Amino acid sequence: METQELQLNDFQARLMAVPEDFDVFLGGGRGGGKSWALAYLALRHVEQYGDRARILYLRKSYKGLADFELVTRELFGMVYGTAAKYNAAEHVWRFPNGGYMELGQLETPADYTKYQGRSFTLLMVDEAGQYSDPSLLDMMRSNLRGYKKIPIRMVIAANPGGAGHSWLAARYVFQAAPWEPFLESKSKRQWVYCPSTFSANNMIDRKQYRDQLESSCPDDPELLRAWVDGDWAINRGAYFASCLSEERNAVDPWKELPDGWESYIAHDFGSAAPSVTYLVARSPGDMYEGKWYSRGSLILVDEFATNKPGNLSQGLGWNATQLAEAIKIEICDRWKCAPYGFGDDAMFAKTGSSKGSIADEFRASGIYLTPAQKGDRIQGWLKMKRLLADAGKLDKPGLYISRACRYWWQTVPSLPYDIKRVEDLDSSAPDHAADATRYGILGQTIAREVAVSFSGW
């Protein structure tokens, strides 16, 4: 095979360099070259492993296979000529070295029976955003089996904005920075998030393609931005959709707090509902790891959330003492930061018991909180929106959220409007991370005054 004849764009070339031991999520916008990238991965797999290569490419419908079938016909025809045989009735490629590739359909649990008990060495799922939940794709992992010297691999491709937007973003996008390996807990495998955009695809007429995208959604700017920029922080119709951007607001996990930066805790209390705590850093106007943060910018550096696994709305039932002690260990001790910050005003209400208030119980455990003086919710949300929108500007403070803050990225981008009060967000949704963020924003105005008491900590 004369690989020098194959033309790869920069995204495809970088993808091919990802070690085969890693599963990959191709999560960019439209037109980035994901379909051809999948075909290139299949071609390499067949060339490397010959008659032991067993590839399954999946779409939700057979009709959806048509475009990819054309891609494979062009690519495999260029490489093998007529030596590679395609059976259109079975949707199966058979290669001259004995390799096998099947183009299959998976929509319901009944469809899974077609694959039950069969083995594949490479499993590729295209347009995964059409799956509203991951259960069927999780089932398919059981079909990944092969010889010891052949690395089994799963490759998932999707655009932001589909029915599966939330679970795909939570699993694969906001776990780590693009192109950095991370351990995905469900599969217990190392994954790499590989984004692409059409603007970096020199294989197409980019101007013409953008015109097509714009004409497809003239009244939906959020969807257009998702398609063009591949931005997974966008959730159409969500409260923060107009101001939240993965590219602007998401930052790589920090290793330490920089010298000279103020830091404090922002806490939203919950027992039956989740409790969420953030370590907030306030920039004096400085660089950190090559990124400029304007004076007054706030960074959510780390997160401690007590939601039940798999349930974003249910807490662990911890009492105030348990929470305070956990916060001290997971946030304060870990980051060597002072144990003070801001919480919901309701935490300071006297309960009538000998313990006083929830804030008093926190104080007894060594966590010192001050009321965030939250005032009107809408004014707090407006401040949060402004900071989100101004992130990345050289002369204005912005709000940045570490990819380590997983509960934040799982919940905040999809929070809906309150249909009865459109200026507010729907408080019946899991808004605990948003509330804790709001307290951190409102509390920053008095953070320096409170910090004086802990200057010798």
mmCIF file of C-alpha atoms in Angstrom, residues 233 240 243-251 254 261 264 266 278-283 291-302 380-393 396-403 405 408-409 412-413 433-442 444:
data_model
loop_
_atom_site.group_PDB
_atom_site.id
_atom_site.type_symbol
_atom_site.label_atom_id
_atom_site.label_comp_id
_atom_site.label_asym_id
_atom_site.label_seq_id
_atom_site.Cartn_x
_atom_site.Cartn_y
_atom_site.Cartn_z
ATOM 1 C CA ALA A 233 -20.587 23.844 26.053
ATOM 2 C CA PHE A 240 -26.332 30.087 29.518
ATOM 3 C CA CYS A 243 -22.525 33.249 26.798
ATOM 4 C CA LEU A 244 -20.949 29.873 27.615
ATOM 5 C CA SER A 245 -18.231 28.511 25.326
ATOM 6 C CA GLU A 246 -16.010 25.499 25.791
ATOM 7 C CA GLU A 247 -13.203 27.252 23.919
ATOM 8 C CA ARG A 248 -13.367 30.422 26.063
ATOM 9 C CA ASN A 249 -14.451 29.142 29.460
ATOM 10 C CA ALA A 250 -12.956 25.665 29.876
ATOM 11 C CA VAL A 251 -9.379 25.481 31.161
ATOM 12 C CA TRP A 254 -4.390 23.281 37.508
ATOM 13 C CA TRP A 261 -3.562 35.006 43.826
ATOM 14 C CA TYR A 264 -11.574 31.094 48.703
ATOM 15 C CA ALA A 266 -17.877 28.903 47.299
ATOM 16 C CA TYR A 278 -15.628 25.209 44.539
ATOM 17 C CA LEU A 279 -12.135 26.441 45.123
ATOM 18 C CA VAL A 280 -12.184 29.869 43.500
ATOM 19 C CA ALA A 281 -9.011 31.722 42.497
ATOM 20 C CA ARG A 282 -9.074 35.451 41.737
ATOM 21 C CA SER A 283 -6.497 36.770 39.289
ATOM 22 C CA LYS A 291 -2.731 31.755 29.640
ATOM 23 C CA TRP A 292 -3.535 35.385 30.525
ATOM 24 C CA TYR A 293 -6.230 36.043 33.121
ATOM 25 C CA SER A 294 -7.346 39.694 33.338
ATOM 26 C CA ARG A 295 -7.434 41.342 36.741
ATOM 27 C CA GLY A 296 -10.508 40.217 38.678
ATOM 28 C CA SER A 297 -11.038 37.054 36.627
ATOM 29 C CA LEU A 298 -12.406 34.114 38.597
ATOM 30 C CA ILE A 299 -11.293 30.530 38.043
ATOM 31 C CA LEU A 300 -13.153 27.535 39.454
ATOM 32 C CA VAL A 301 -10.010 25.527 40.125
ATOM 33 C CA ASP A 302 -11.476 22.433 41.763
ATOM 34 C CA GLY A 380 -26.498 37.213 40.273
ATOM 35 C CA TRP A 381 -27.160 35.354 37.028
ATOM 36 C CA LEU A 382 -26.577 38.520 35.013
ATOM 37 C CA LYS A 383 -23.163 38.955 36.641
ATOM 38 C CA MET A 384 -22.358 35.316 35.936
ATOM 39 C CA LYS A 385 -23.411 35.669 32.290
ATOM 40 C CA ARG A 386 -21.266 38.761 31.861
ATOM 41 C CA LEU A 387 -18.192 37.044 33.294
ATOM 42 C CA LEU A 388 -18.755 33.988 31.098
ATOM 43 C CA ALA A 389 -19.111 36.163 27.999
ATOM 44 C CA ASP A 390 -16.005 38.243 28.829
ATOM 45 C CA ALA A 391 -13.689 35.267 29.341
ATOM 46 C CA GLY A 392 -10.700 35.561 27.040
ATOM 47 C CA LYS A 393 -10.798 39.352 26.775
ATOM 48 C CA LYS A 396 -12.052 42.509 31.198
ATOM 49 C CA PRO A 397 -12.409 39.920 33.954
ATOM 50 C CA GLY A 398 -13.941 36.609 32.960
ATOM 51 C CA LEU A 399 -15.138 33.356 34.486
ATOM 52 C CA TYR A 400 -13.171 30.191 33.764
ATOM 53 C CA ILE A 401 -14.012 26.635 34.814
ATOM 54 C CA SER A 402 -11.512 23.806 35.097
ATOM 55 C CA ARG A 403 -12.285 20.617 33.239
ATOM 56 C CA CYS A 405 -15.105 20.459 37.702
ATOM 57 C CA TRP A 408 -20.324 21.816 36.697
ATOM 58 C CA TRP A 409 -19.872 20.747 33.087
ATOM 59 C CA VAL A 412 -24.648 24.089 34.048
ATOM 60 C CA PRO A 413 -24.533 24.063 30.197
ATOM 61 C CA ALA A 433 -23.189 24.034 40.715
ATOM 62 C CA ALA A 434 -24.634 27.223 39.251
ATOM 63 C CA ASP A 435 -25.708 28.405 42.709
ATOM 64 C CA ALA A 436 -22.263 27.749 44.198
ATOM 65 C CA THR A 437 -20.715 29.661 41.290
ATOM 66 C CA ARG A 438 -23.084 32.559 41.880
ATOM 67 C CA TYR A 439 -22.101 32.699 45.563
ATOM 68 C CA GLY A 440 -18.450 32.744 44.557
ATOM 69 C CA ILE A 441 -19.076 35.648 42.188
ATOM 70 C CA LEU A 442 -21.104 37.664 44.700
ATOM 71 C CA GLN A 444 -15.622 38.061 45.709
#
